[in-house]
Amino acid sequence: MKNVLNEIYFRILYGLAYLVSLLPYSVLYAFSFLSYIFVYNIFGYRKTVVIQNISRSFPSKNYDDIKNISKDFYRKFVDHFVEILKLRSVSPRKLARRVQFVNFDIIKKYLAEGRKVIVGVGHCGNWEMFNILPYSESLEMYVVYKPLRNKIQDRIMFRLRTRFGVKMIPAKQIGRHILKNKGIPQAYFLIGDQCPSRVDETYRMTFLNQSSAMFPGIEKLSIACDAVVTYLNITQKKRGYYKVECILLTEKPKTMKETEITRRYADLLEANIKQEPSGWLWTHKRWKR
């Protein structure tokens, strides 16, 4: 009975999402502005966390600078939700015009040479928008993700993320998947700026002026399968439009010293955040450990 009810709830919510997504961007952004007023001014969702994170990350900035960054962040934060909702019905061609991909020939080159490629990503800009990549660049794309606890929400997000050809792999299965497909050139996309559930002090380093435990998955996976490592620098060009630039981190992971790949990833991510401070996910409790 529970499974039947869950299926009904899923179909209702997914159907409602479709109907709302049919609204033009202008109407959705108007709704986003109203949501911003509630989220920032009235409810103050994780406002203390955001102010604290930004202040500690940019100690040289004054109060007005911190306040402006936080306001800009919340505006983009709620925009991202309506942009994700729009993925339910937007045409591939229309979405492709909103995301500019730069230097992705790097990934194609190494795949053509028979290499695996690990693509490091951060919570910058609206990272969900680059799910259009398989359509835009004719690139097979495996995204490593952590399933949501709420099964209905997880199914909805899975549908949205795979609509344009992305292939999703649960984080717990990535090692097995790589071993099973050893020797087959594939590109794996990993978000590596989470707070790790288990802290390895070897991978603790200074990131955004703070002692930070870093997630070592990108480094360990790349060494295990001798994969080329790249980083995606994501910035917002204007409202609803993004630029995603591929940067080569290393093509010889096994020659790198321990933690060096993770350090380079952290440096590229930090530069990305400094380039657009309001674009990172500041509500995330990154330094809770």
PDB file of C-alpha atoms in Angstrom:
ATOM      1  CA  MET A   1       0.000   0.000   0.000  1.00  0.00           C
ATOM      2  CA  LYS A   2       2.850   2.365   0.864  1.00  0.00           C
ATOM      3  CA  ASN A   3       4.458   1.815  -2.540  1.00  0.00           C
ATOM      4  CA  VAL A   4       1.155   2.560  -4.266  1.00  0.00           C
ATOM      5  CA  LEU A   5       0.742   5.818  -2.333  1.00  0.00           C
ATOM      6  CA  ASN A   6       4.331   6.824  -3.080  1.00  0.00           C
ATOM      7  CA  GLU A   7       3.722   6.203  -6.779  1.00  0.00           C
ATOM      8  CA  ILE A   8       0.589   8.376  -6.677  1.00  0.00           C
ATOM      9  CA  TYR A   9       2.434  11.179  -4.851  1.00  0.00           C
ATOM     10  CA  PHE A  10       5.282  10.978  -7.350  1.00  0.00           C
ATOM     11  CA  ARG A  11       2.980  11.206 -10.354  1.00  0.00           C
ATOM     12  CA  ILE A  12       1.066  14.136  -8.850  1.00  0.00           C
ATOM     13  CA  LEU A  13       4.206  16.095  -7.964  1.00  0.00           C
ATOM     14  CA  TYR A  14       5.922  15.313 -11.254  1.00  0.00           C
ATOM     15  CA  GLY A  15       2.792  16.350 -13.136  1.00  0.00           C
ATOM     16  CA  LEU A  16       2.536  19.607 -11.174  1.00  0.00           C
ATOM     17  CA  ALA A  17       6.208  20.279 -11.835  1.00  0.00           C
ATOM     18  CA  TYR A  18       5.530  19.897 -15.551  1.00  0.00           C
ATOM     19  CA  LEU A  19       2.601  22.322 -15.497  1.00  0.00           C
ATOM     20  CA  VAL A  20       4.557  24.957 -13.565  1.00  0.00           C
ATOM     21  CA  SER A  21       7.610  24.482 -15.801  1.00  0.00           C
ATOM     22  CA  LEU A  22       5.526  25.459 -18.834  1.00  0.00           C
ATOM     23  CA  LEU A  23       5.455  29.037 -17.538  1.00  0.00           C
ATOM     24  CA  PRO A  24       7.900  31.366 -19.339  1.00  0.00           C
ATOM     25  CA  TYR A  25      11.205  32.222 -17.653  1.00  0.00           C
ATOM     26  CA  SER A  26       9.971  35.785 -17.000  1.00  0.00           C
ATOM     27  CA  VAL A  27       7.064  34.516 -14.875  1.00  0.00           C
ATOM     28  CA  LEU A  28       9.247  31.970 -13.069  1.00  0.00           C
ATOM     29  CA  TYR A  29      11.814  34.667 -12.253  1.00  0.00           C
ATOM     30  CA  ALA A  30       9.043  36.906 -10.905  1.00  0.00           C
ATOM     31  CA  PHE A  31       8.079  34.054  -8.597  1.00  0.00           C
ATOM     32  CA  SER A  32      11.758  33.676  -7.731  1.00  0.00           C
ATOM     33  CA  PHE A  33      11.952  37.326  -6.650  1.00  0.00           C
ATOM     34  CA  LEU A  34       8.978  36.868  -4.314  1.00  0.00           C
ATOM     35  CA  SER A  35      10.602  33.723  -2.940  1.00  0.00           C
ATOM     36  CA  TYR A  36      13.809  35.681  -2.313  1.00  0.00           C
ATOM     37  CA  ILE A  37      11.899  38.160  -0.129  1.00  0.00           C
ATOM     38  CA  PHE A  38      10.529  35.318   1.987  1.00  0.00           C
ATOM     39  CA  VAL A  39      13.723  33.233   2.101  1.00  0.00           C
ATOM     40  CA  TYR A  40      16.086  36.133   2.854  1.00  0.00           C
ATOM     41  CA  ASN A  41      14.066  38.850   4.593  1.00  0.00           C
ATOM     42  CA  ILE A  42      11.334  36.931   6.406  1.00  0.00           C
ATOM     43  CA  PHE A  43      12.490  33.382   7.124  1.00  0.00           C
ATOM     44  CA  GLY A  44      16.226  34.081   6.926  1.00  0.00           C
ATOM     45  CA  TYR A  45      16.959  30.514   5.810  1.00  0.00           C
ATOM     46  CA  ARG A  46      20.417  29.603   7.208  1.00  0.00           C
ATOM     47  CA  LYS A  47      21.285  33.295   7.162  1.00  0.00           C
ATOM     48  CA  THR A  48      23.690  32.954  10.096  1.00  0.00           C
ATOM     49  CA  VAL A  49      25.498  30.091   8.350  1.00  0.00           C
ATOM     50  CA  VAL A  50      25.802  32.094   5.132  1.00  0.00           C
ATOM     51  CA  ILE A  51      27.105  35.267   6.818  1.00  0.00           C
ATOM     52  CA  GLN A  52      29.545  33.255   8.931  1.00  0.00           C
ATOM     53  CA  ASN A  53      30.846  31.246   5.957  1.00  0.00           C
ATOM     54  CA  ILE A  54      31.367  34.321   3.777  1.00  0.00           C
ATOM     55  CA  SER A  55      32.948  36.351   6.591  1.00  0.00           C
ATOM     56  CA  ARG A  56      35.470  33.652   7.420  1.00  0.00           C
ATOM     57  CA  SER A  57      36.227  32.991   3.757  1.00  0.00           C
ATOM     58  CA  PHE A  58      36.846  36.674   2.985  1.00  0.00           C
ATOM     59  CA  PRO A  59      38.257  38.181   6.198  1.00  0.00           C
ATOM     60  CA  SER A  60      39.435  41.334   4.401  1.00  0.00           C
ATOM     61  CA  LYS A  61      35.919  42.282   3.290  1.00  0.00           C
ATOM     62  CA  ASN A  62      33.881  44.731   5.363  1.00  0.00           C
ATOM     63  CA  TYR A  63      30.318  44.248   6.598  1.00  0.00           C
ATOM     64  CA  ASP A  64      28.691  45.925   3.583  1.00  0.00           C
ATOM     65  CA  ASP A  65      30.648  43.684   1.193  1.00  0.00           C
ATOM     66  CA  ILE A  66      29.591  40.563   3.102  1.00  0.00           C
ATOM     67  CA  LYS A  67      25.973  41.698   3.154  1.00  0.00           C
ATOM     68  CA  ASN A  68      25.955  42.402  -0.591  1.00  0.00           C
ATOM     69  CA  ILE A  69      27.494  39.023  -1.402  1.00  0.00           C
ATOM     70  CA  SER A  70      24.939  37.260   0.792  1.00  0.00           C
ATOM     71  CA  LYS A  71      22.021  39.104  -0.841  1.00  0.00           C
ATOM     72  CA  ASP A  72      23.307  38.272  -4.324  1.00  0.00           C
ATOM     73  CA  PHE A  73      23.763  34.669  -3.240  1.00  0.00           C
ATOM     74  CA  TYR A  74      20.154  34.332  -2.048  1.00  0.00           C
ATOM     75  CA  ARG A  75      18.837  35.860  -5.281  1.00  0.00           C
ATOM     76  CA  LYS A  76      20.773  33.301  -7.307  1.00  0.00           C
ATOM     77  CA  PHE A  77      19.914  30.532  -4.847  1.00  0.00           C
ATOM     78  CA  VAL A  78      16.161  30.863  -5.444  1.00  0.00           C
ATOM     79  CA  ASP A  79      16.715  31.445  -9.186  1.00  0.00           C
ATOM     80  CA  HIS A  80      18.429  28.056  -9.342  1.00  0.00           C
ATOM     81  CA  PHE A  81      15.295  26.342  -8.044  1.00  0.00           C
ATOM     82  CA  VAL A  82      13.049  27.727 -10.789  1.00  0.00           C
ATOM     83  CA  GLU A  83      15.742  26.994 -13.387  1.00  0.00           C
ATOM     84  CA  ILE A  84      15.873  23.370 -12.200  1.00  0.00           C
ATOM     85  CA  LEU A  85      12.074  23.207 -12.321  1.00  0.00           C
ATOM     86  CA  LYS A  86      12.180  24.507 -15.903  1.00  0.00           C
ATOM     87  CA  LEU A  87      14.297  21.467 -16.850  1.00  0.00           C
ATOM     88  CA  ARG A  88      11.066  19.449 -16.698  1.00  0.00           C
ATOM     89  CA  SER A  89       9.787  20.832 -20.015  1.00  0.00           C
ATOM     90  CA  VAL A  90      12.339  23.157 -21.645  1.00  0.00           C
ATOM     91  CA  SER A  91      13.467  22.025 -25.095  1.00  0.00           C
ATOM     92  CA  PRO A  92      17.080  20.822 -25.429  1.00  0.00           C
ATOM     93  CA  ARG A  93      17.821  23.470 -28.047  1.00  0.00           C
ATOM     94  CA  LYS A  94      16.500  26.297 -25.862  1.00  0.00           C
ATOM     95  CA  LEU A  95      18.431  25.099 -22.808  1.00  0.00           C
ATOM     96  CA  ALA A  96      21.622  24.647 -24.857  1.00  0.00           C
ATOM     97  CA  ARG A  97      21.533  28.354 -25.717  1.00  0.00           C
ATOM     98  CA  ARG A  98      21.748  29.154 -22.013  1.00  0.00           C
ATOM     99  CA  VAL A  99      24.925  27.190 -21.265  1.00  0.00           C
ATOM    100  CA  GLN A 100      28.229  27.986 -22.991  1.00  0.00           C
ATOM    101  CA  PHE A 101      30.718  25.108 -22.907  1.00  0.00           C
ATOM    102  CA  VAL A 102      34.379  26.082 -23.360  1.00  0.00           C
ATOM    103  CA  ASN A 103      37.425  23.829 -23.958  1.00  0.00           C
ATOM    104  CA  PHE A 104      35.520  20.544 -23.800  1.00  0.00           C
ATOM    105  CA  ASP A 105      37.714  19.281 -26.619  1.00  0.00           C
ATOM    106  CA  ILE A 106      40.125  18.459 -23.775  1.00  0.00           C
ATOM    107  CA  ILE A 107      37.797  15.708 -22.539  1.00  0.00           C
ATOM    108  CA  LYS A 108      36.995  14.495 -26.052  1.00  0.00           C
ATOM    109  CA  LYS A 109      40.707  14.281 -26.903  1.00  0.00           C
ATOM    110  CA  TYR A 110      41.569  11.976 -24.018  1.00  0.00           C
ATOM    111  CA  LEU A 111      38.458   9.844 -24.469  1.00  0.00           C
ATOM    112  CA  ALA A 112      39.445   9.381 -28.128  1.00  0.00           C
ATOM    113  CA  GLU A 113      42.850   8.200 -26.886  1.00  0.00           C
ATOM    114  CA  GLY A 114      41.152   5.536 -24.781  1.00  0.00           C
ATOM    115  CA  ARG A 115      41.625   7.295 -21.412  1.00  0.00           C
ATOM    116  CA  LYS A 116      39.127   7.693 -18.615  1.00  0.00           C
ATOM    117  CA  VAL A 117      38.490  11.272 -17.451  1.00  0.00           C
ATOM    118  CA  ILE A 118      37.543  12.400 -13.948  1.00  0.00           C
ATOM    119  CA  VAL A 119      35.800  15.790 -14.041  1.00  0.00           C
ATOM    120  CA  GLY A 120      35.882  17.722 -10.761  1.00  0.00           C
ATOM    121  CA  VAL A 121      32.970  20.074 -10.135  1.00  0.00           C
ATOM    122  CA  GLY A 122      32.031  22.427  -7.298  1.00  0.00           C
ATOM    123  CA  HIS A 123      28.724  23.848  -6.098  1.00  0.00           C
ATOM    124  CA  CYS A 124      29.208  26.940  -8.262  1.00  0.00           C
ATOM    125  CA  GLY A 125      26.527  28.602 -10.374  1.00  0.00           C
ATOM    126  CA  ASN A 126      23.636  26.335 -11.273  1.00  0.00           C
ATOM    127  CA  TRP A 127      25.578  23.102 -11.765  1.00  0.00           C
ATOM    128  CA  GLU A 128      22.333  21.291 -12.665  1.00  0.00           C
ATOM    129  CA  MET A 129      22.177  23.268 -15.933  1.00  0.00           C
ATOM    130  CA  PHE A 130      25.185  21.508 -17.445  1.00  0.00           C
ATOM    131  CA  ASN A 131      23.139  18.302 -17.610  1.00  0.00           C
ATOM    132  CA  ILE A 132      22.524  19.495 -21.182  1.00  0.00           C
ATOM    133  CA  LEU A 133      26.158  18.563 -21.952  1.00  0.00           C
ATOM    134  CA  PRO A 134      25.397  15.210 -23.678  1.00  0.00           C
ATOM    135  CA  TYR A 135      23.108  17.074 -26.087  1.00  0.00           C
ATOM    136  CA  SER A 136      25.334  20.132 -26.615  1.00  0.00           C
ATOM    137  CA  GLU A 137      28.685  18.375 -26.945  1.00  0.00           C
ATOM    138  CA  SER A 138      27.677  14.824 -27.935  1.00  0.00           C
ATOM    139  CA  LEU A 139      29.581  13.651 -24.873  1.00  0.00           C
ATOM    140  CA  GLU A 140      28.732  10.562 -22.828  1.00  0.00           C
ATOM    141  CA  MET A 141      28.476  11.761 -19.250  1.00  0.00           C
ATOM    142  CA  TYR A 142      28.385   9.756 -16.018  1.00  0.00           C
ATOM    143  CA  VAL A 143      27.487  11.779 -12.916  1.00  0.00           C
ATOM    144  CA  VAL A 144      28.323  10.416  -9.478  1.00  0.00           C
ATOM    145  CA  TYR A 145      25.605  11.394  -6.991  1.00  0.00           C
ATOM    146  CA  LYS A 146      24.332  10.704  -3.513  1.00  0.00           C
ATOM    147  CA  PRO A 147      20.668   9.586  -3.581  1.00  0.00           C
ATOM    148  CA  LEU A 148      18.305  11.785  -1.567  1.00  0.00           C
ATOM    149  CA  ARG A 149      16.731  10.335   1.568  1.00  0.00           C
ATOM    150  CA  ASN A 150      13.245  11.247   0.369  1.00  0.00           C
ATOM    151  CA  LYS A 151      12.550   8.625  -2.306  1.00  0.00           C
ATOM    152  CA  ILE A 152       9.973  10.750  -4.153  1.00  0.00           C
ATOM    153  CA  GLN A 153      12.286  13.773  -4.344  1.00  0.00           C
ATOM    154  CA  ASP A 154      15.102  11.469  -5.435  1.00  0.00           C
ATOM    155  CA  ARG A 155      12.999  10.061  -8.303  1.00  0.00           C
ATOM    156  CA  ILE A 156      12.020  13.549  -9.457  1.00  0.00           C
ATOM    157  CA  MET A 157      15.613  14.805  -9.446  1.00  0.00           C
ATOM    158  CA  PHE A 158      16.785  11.619 -11.167  1.00  0.00           C
ATOM    159  CA  ARG A 159      14.269  12.182 -13.971  1.00  0.00           C
ATOM    160  CA  LEU A 160      15.246  15.840 -14.367  1.00  0.00           C
ATOM    161  CA  ARG A 161      18.977  15.094 -14.403  1.00  0.00           C
ATOM    162  CA  THR A 162      18.782  12.260 -16.915  1.00  0.00           C
ATOM    163  CA  ARG A 163      16.350  13.888 -19.341  1.00  0.00           C
ATOM    164  CA  PHE A 164      19.085  14.998 -21.764  1.00  0.00           C
ATOM    165  CA  GLY A 165      21.185  11.834 -21.659  1.00  0.00           C
ATOM    166  CA  VAL A 166      23.153  12.034 -18.401  1.00  0.00           C
ATOM    167  CA  LYS A 167      23.846   8.670 -16.765  1.00  0.00           C
ATOM    168  CA  MET A 168      23.678   8.650 -12.968  1.00  0.00           C
ATOM    169  CA  ILE A 169      25.802   6.437 -10.709  1.00  0.00           C
ATOM    170  CA  PRO A 170      25.253   6.295  -6.908  1.00  0.00           C
ATOM    171  CA  ALA A 171      28.459   7.231  -5.074  1.00  0.00           C
ATOM    172  CA  LYS A 172      28.641   3.833  -3.349  1.00  0.00           C
ATOM    173  CA  GLN A 173      28.708   2.065  -6.725  1.00  0.00           C
ATOM    174  CA  ILE A 174      31.313   4.185  -8.547  1.00  0.00           C
ATOM    175  CA  GLY A 175      34.301   1.999  -7.597  1.00  0.00           C
ATOM    176  CA  ARG A 176      32.579  -1.164  -8.792  1.00  0.00           C
ATOM    177  CA  HIS A 177      31.440   0.556 -12.002  1.00  0.00           C
ATOM    178  CA  ILE A 178      34.963   1.708 -12.877  1.00  0.00           C
ATOM    179  CA  LEU A 179      36.458  -1.739 -12.233  1.00  0.00           C
ATOM    180  CA  LYS A 180      33.709  -3.395 -14.293  1.00  0.00           C
ATOM    181  CA  ASN A 181      34.400  -1.018 -17.189  1.00  0.00           C
ATOM    182  CA  LYS A 182      38.186  -1.039 -16.906  1.00  0.00           C
ATOM    183  CA  GLY A 183      39.801  -0.074 -20.207  1.00  0.00           C
ATOM    184  CA  ILE A 184      36.651   1.617 -21.546  1.00  0.00           C
ATOM    185  CA  PRO A 185      37.053   5.401 -22.029  1.00  0.00           C
ATOM    186  CA  GLN A 186      34.399   7.189 -19.969  1.00  0.00           C
ATOM    187  CA  ALA A 187      33.975  10.613 -18.334  1.00  0.00           C
ATOM    188  CA  TYR A 188      32.909  10.738 -14.688  1.00  0.00           C
ATOM    189  CA  PHE A 189      31.668  13.969 -13.112  1.00  0.00           C
ATOM    190  CA  LEU A 190      32.143  14.334  -9.344  1.00  0.00           C
ATOM    191  CA  ILE A 191      31.204  17.217  -7.046  1.00  0.00           C
ATOM    192  CA  GLY A 192      34.125  17.323  -4.629  1.00  0.00           C
ATOM    193  CA  ASP A 193      33.513  20.284  -2.307  1.00  0.00           C
ATOM    194  CA  GLN A 194      31.277  18.556   0.225  1.00  0.00           C
ATOM    195  CA  CYS A 195      32.210  18.141   3.851  1.00  0.00           C
ATOM    196  CA  PRO A 196      33.508  14.536   3.990  1.00  0.00           C
ATOM    197  CA  SER A 197      31.597  12.183   6.283  1.00  0.00           C
ATOM    198  CA  ARG A 198      34.900  10.705   7.429  1.00  0.00           C
ATOM    199  CA  VAL A 199      37.802  13.070   7.939  1.00  0.00           C
ATOM    200  CA  ASP A 200      41.212  11.943   6.732  1.00  0.00           C
ATOM    201  CA  GLU A 201      43.683  14.374   8.318  1.00  0.00           C
ATOM    202  CA  THR A 202      46.082  13.751   5.420  1.00  0.00           C
ATOM    203  CA  TYR A 203      43.630  15.645   3.243  1.00  0.00           C
ATOM    204  CA  ARG A 204      43.134  18.601   5.568  1.00  0.00           C
ATOM    205  CA  MET A 205      44.349  21.860   4.019  1.00  0.00           C
ATOM    206  CA  THR A 206      43.706  25.590   3.973  1.00  0.00           C
ATOM    207  CA  PHE A 207      40.742  26.403   1.754  1.00  0.00           C
ATOM    208  CA  LEU A 208      39.105  29.853   1.722  1.00  0.00           C
ATOM    209  CA  ASN A 209      41.288  30.922   4.652  1.00  0.00           C
ATOM    210  CA  GLN A 210      40.048  28.055   6.820  1.00  0.00           C
ATOM    211  CA  SER A 211      41.380  24.675   7.873  1.00  0.00           C
ATOM    212  CA  SER A 212      39.260  22.351   5.718  1.00  0.00           C
ATOM    213  CA  ALA A 213      38.876  18.594   5.530  1.00  0.00           C
ATOM    214  CA  MET A 214      38.796  17.828   1.808  1.00  0.00           C
ATOM    215  CA  PHE A 215      36.967  15.034   0.003  1.00  0.00           C
ATOM    216  CA  PRO A 216      39.707  12.783  -1.530  1.00  0.00           C
ATOM    217  CA  GLY A 217      37.466  10.894  -3.970  1.00  0.00           C
ATOM    218  CA  ILE A 218      38.605  12.692  -7.129  1.00  0.00           C
ATOM    219  CA  GLU A 219      42.255  12.000  -6.366  1.00  0.00           C
ATOM    220  CA  LYS A 220      41.845   8.376  -5.313  1.00  0.00           C
ATOM    221  CA  LEU A 221      39.600   7.432  -8.235  1.00  0.00           C
ATOM    222  CA  SER A 222      41.868   9.096 -10.797  1.00  0.00           C
ATOM    223  CA  ILE A 223      44.944   7.270  -9.486  1.00  0.00           C
ATOM    224  CA  ALA A 224      43.096   3.940  -9.277  1.00  0.00           C
ATOM    225  CA  CYS A 225      42.145   4.010 -12.978  1.00  0.00           C
ATOM    226  CA  ASP A 226      44.944   6.311 -14.234  1.00  0.00           C
ATOM    227  CA  ALA A 227      42.342   8.844 -15.362  1.00  0.00           C
ATOM    228  CA  VAL A 228      42.968  12.330 -16.676  1.00  0.00           C
ATOM    229  CA  VAL A 229      41.647  14.929 -14.228  1.00  0.00           C
ATOM    230  CA  THR A 230      39.905  18.145 -15.270  1.00  0.00           C
ATOM    231  CA  TYR A 231      38.002  20.874 -13.436  1.00  0.00           C
ATOM    232  CA  LEU A 232      34.848  22.706 -14.522  1.00  0.00           C
ATOM    233  CA  ASN A 233      34.919  26.438 -13.816  1.00  0.00           C
ATOM    234  CA  ILE A 234      31.255  27.526 -13.672  1.00  0.00           C
ATOM    235  CA  THR A 235      30.245  31.202 -13.735  1.00  0.00           C
ATOM    236  CA  GLN A 236      27.031  33.083 -14.449  1.00  0.00           C
ATOM    237  CA  LYS A 237      27.117  35.339 -17.523  1.00  0.00           C
ATOM    238  CA  LYS A 238      23.740  36.901 -16.750  1.00  0.00           C
ATOM    239  CA  ARG A 239      20.498  35.744 -15.187  1.00  0.00           C
ATOM    240  CA  GLY A 240      19.786  32.237 -16.410  1.00  0.00           C
ATOM    241  CA  TYR A 241      22.910  31.999 -18.587  1.00  0.00           C
ATOM    242  CA  TYR A 242      26.104  30.189 -17.607  1.00  0.00           C
ATOM    243  CA  LYS A 243      29.620  29.582 -18.817  1.00  0.00           C
ATOM    244  CA  VAL A 244      31.254  26.221 -18.102  1.00  0.00           C
ATOM    245  CA  GLU A 245      34.985  26.080 -18.848  1.00  0.00           C
ATOM    246  CA  CYS A 246      36.961  22.837 -18.780  1.00  0.00           C
ATOM    247  CA  ILE A 247      40.465  23.158 -17.269  1.00  0.00           C
ATOM    248  CA  LEU A 248      43.083  20.391 -17.377  1.00  0.00           C
ATOM    249  CA  LEU A 249      44.305  19.537 -13.883  1.00  0.00           C
ATOM    250  CA  THR A 250      46.613  16.616 -14.738  1.00  0.00           C
ATOM    251  CA  GLU A 251      46.970  13.898 -17.353  1.00  0.00           C
ATOM    252  CA  LYS A 252      49.385  11.842 -15.230  1.00  0.00           C
ATOM    253  CA  PRO A 253      47.740  11.283 -11.835  1.00  0.00           C
ATOM    254  CA  LYS A 254      50.074   8.466 -10.815  1.00  0.00           C
ATOM    255  CA  THR A 255      53.089  10.784 -10.982  1.00  0.00           C
ATOM    256  CA  MET A 256      51.536  13.288  -8.557  1.00  0.00           C
ATOM    257  CA  LYS A 257      52.477  13.422  -4.893  1.00  0.00           C
ATOM    258  CA  GLU A 258      49.873  12.428  -2.327  1.00  0.00           C
ATOM    259  CA  THR A 259      47.217  15.156  -1.840  1.00  0.00           C
ATOM    260  CA  GLU A 260      48.565  17.191  -4.813  1.00  0.00           C
ATOM    261  CA  ILE A 261      45.550  16.501  -7.024  1.00  0.00           C
ATOM    262  CA  THR A 262      43.201  17.425  -4.186  1.00  0.00           C
ATOM    263  CA  ARG A 263      45.223  20.606  -3.539  1.00  0.00           C
ATOM    264  CA  ARG A 264      45.054  21.622  -7.189  1.00  0.00           C
ATOM    265  CA  TYR A 265      41.319  20.942  -7.253  1.00  0.00           C
ATOM    266  CA  ALA A 266      40.885  23.083  -4.118  1.00  0.00           C
ATOM    267  CA  ASP A 267      42.957  25.895  -5.656  1.00  0.00           C
ATOM    268  CA  LEU A 268      40.877  25.881  -8.863  1.00  0.00           C
ATOM    269  CA  LEU A 269      37.637  25.800  -6.875  1.00  0.00           C
ATOM    270  CA  GLU A 270      38.805  28.650  -4.648  1.00  0.00           C
ATOM    271  CA  ALA A 271      39.713  30.736  -7.709  1.00  0.00           C
ATOM    272  CA  ASN A 272      36.271  29.966  -9.150  1.00  0.00           C
ATOM    273  CA  ILE A 273      34.590  31.160  -5.950  1.00  0.00           C
ATOM    274  CA  LYS A 274      36.674  34.350  -5.795  1.00  0.00           C
ATOM    275  CA  GLN A 275      35.792  35.035  -9.431  1.00  0.00           C
ATOM    276  CA  GLU A 276      32.090  35.022  -8.489  1.00  0.00           C
ATOM    277  CA  PRO A 277      31.697  35.005  -4.676  1.00  0.00           C
ATOM    278  CA  SER A 278      27.897  34.971  -4.727  1.00  0.00           C
ATOM    279  CA  GLY A 279      27.794  31.900  -6.980  1.00  0.00           C
ATOM    280  CA  TRP A 280      28.888  29.260  -4.465  1.00  0.00           C
ATOM    281  CA  LEU A 281      26.510  27.307  -2.195  1.00  0.00           C
ATOM    282  CA  TRP A 282      27.086  29.213   1.047  1.00  0.00           C
ATOM    283  CA  THR A 283      24.138  27.591   2.862  1.00  0.00           C
ATOM    284  CA  HIS A 284      26.115  24.348   2.944  1.00  0.00           C
ATOM    285  CA  LYS A 285      27.658  23.654   6.364  1.00  0.00           C
ATOM    286  CA  ARG A 286      31.033  23.053   4.770  1.00  0.00           C
ATOM    287  CA  TRP A 287      33.102  23.411   7.941  1.00  0.00           C
ATOM    288  CA  LYS A 288      30.926  21.516  10.425  1.00  0.00           C
ATOM    289  CA  ARG A 289      33.824  19.089  11.019  1.00  0.00           C
TER     290      ARG A 289
END
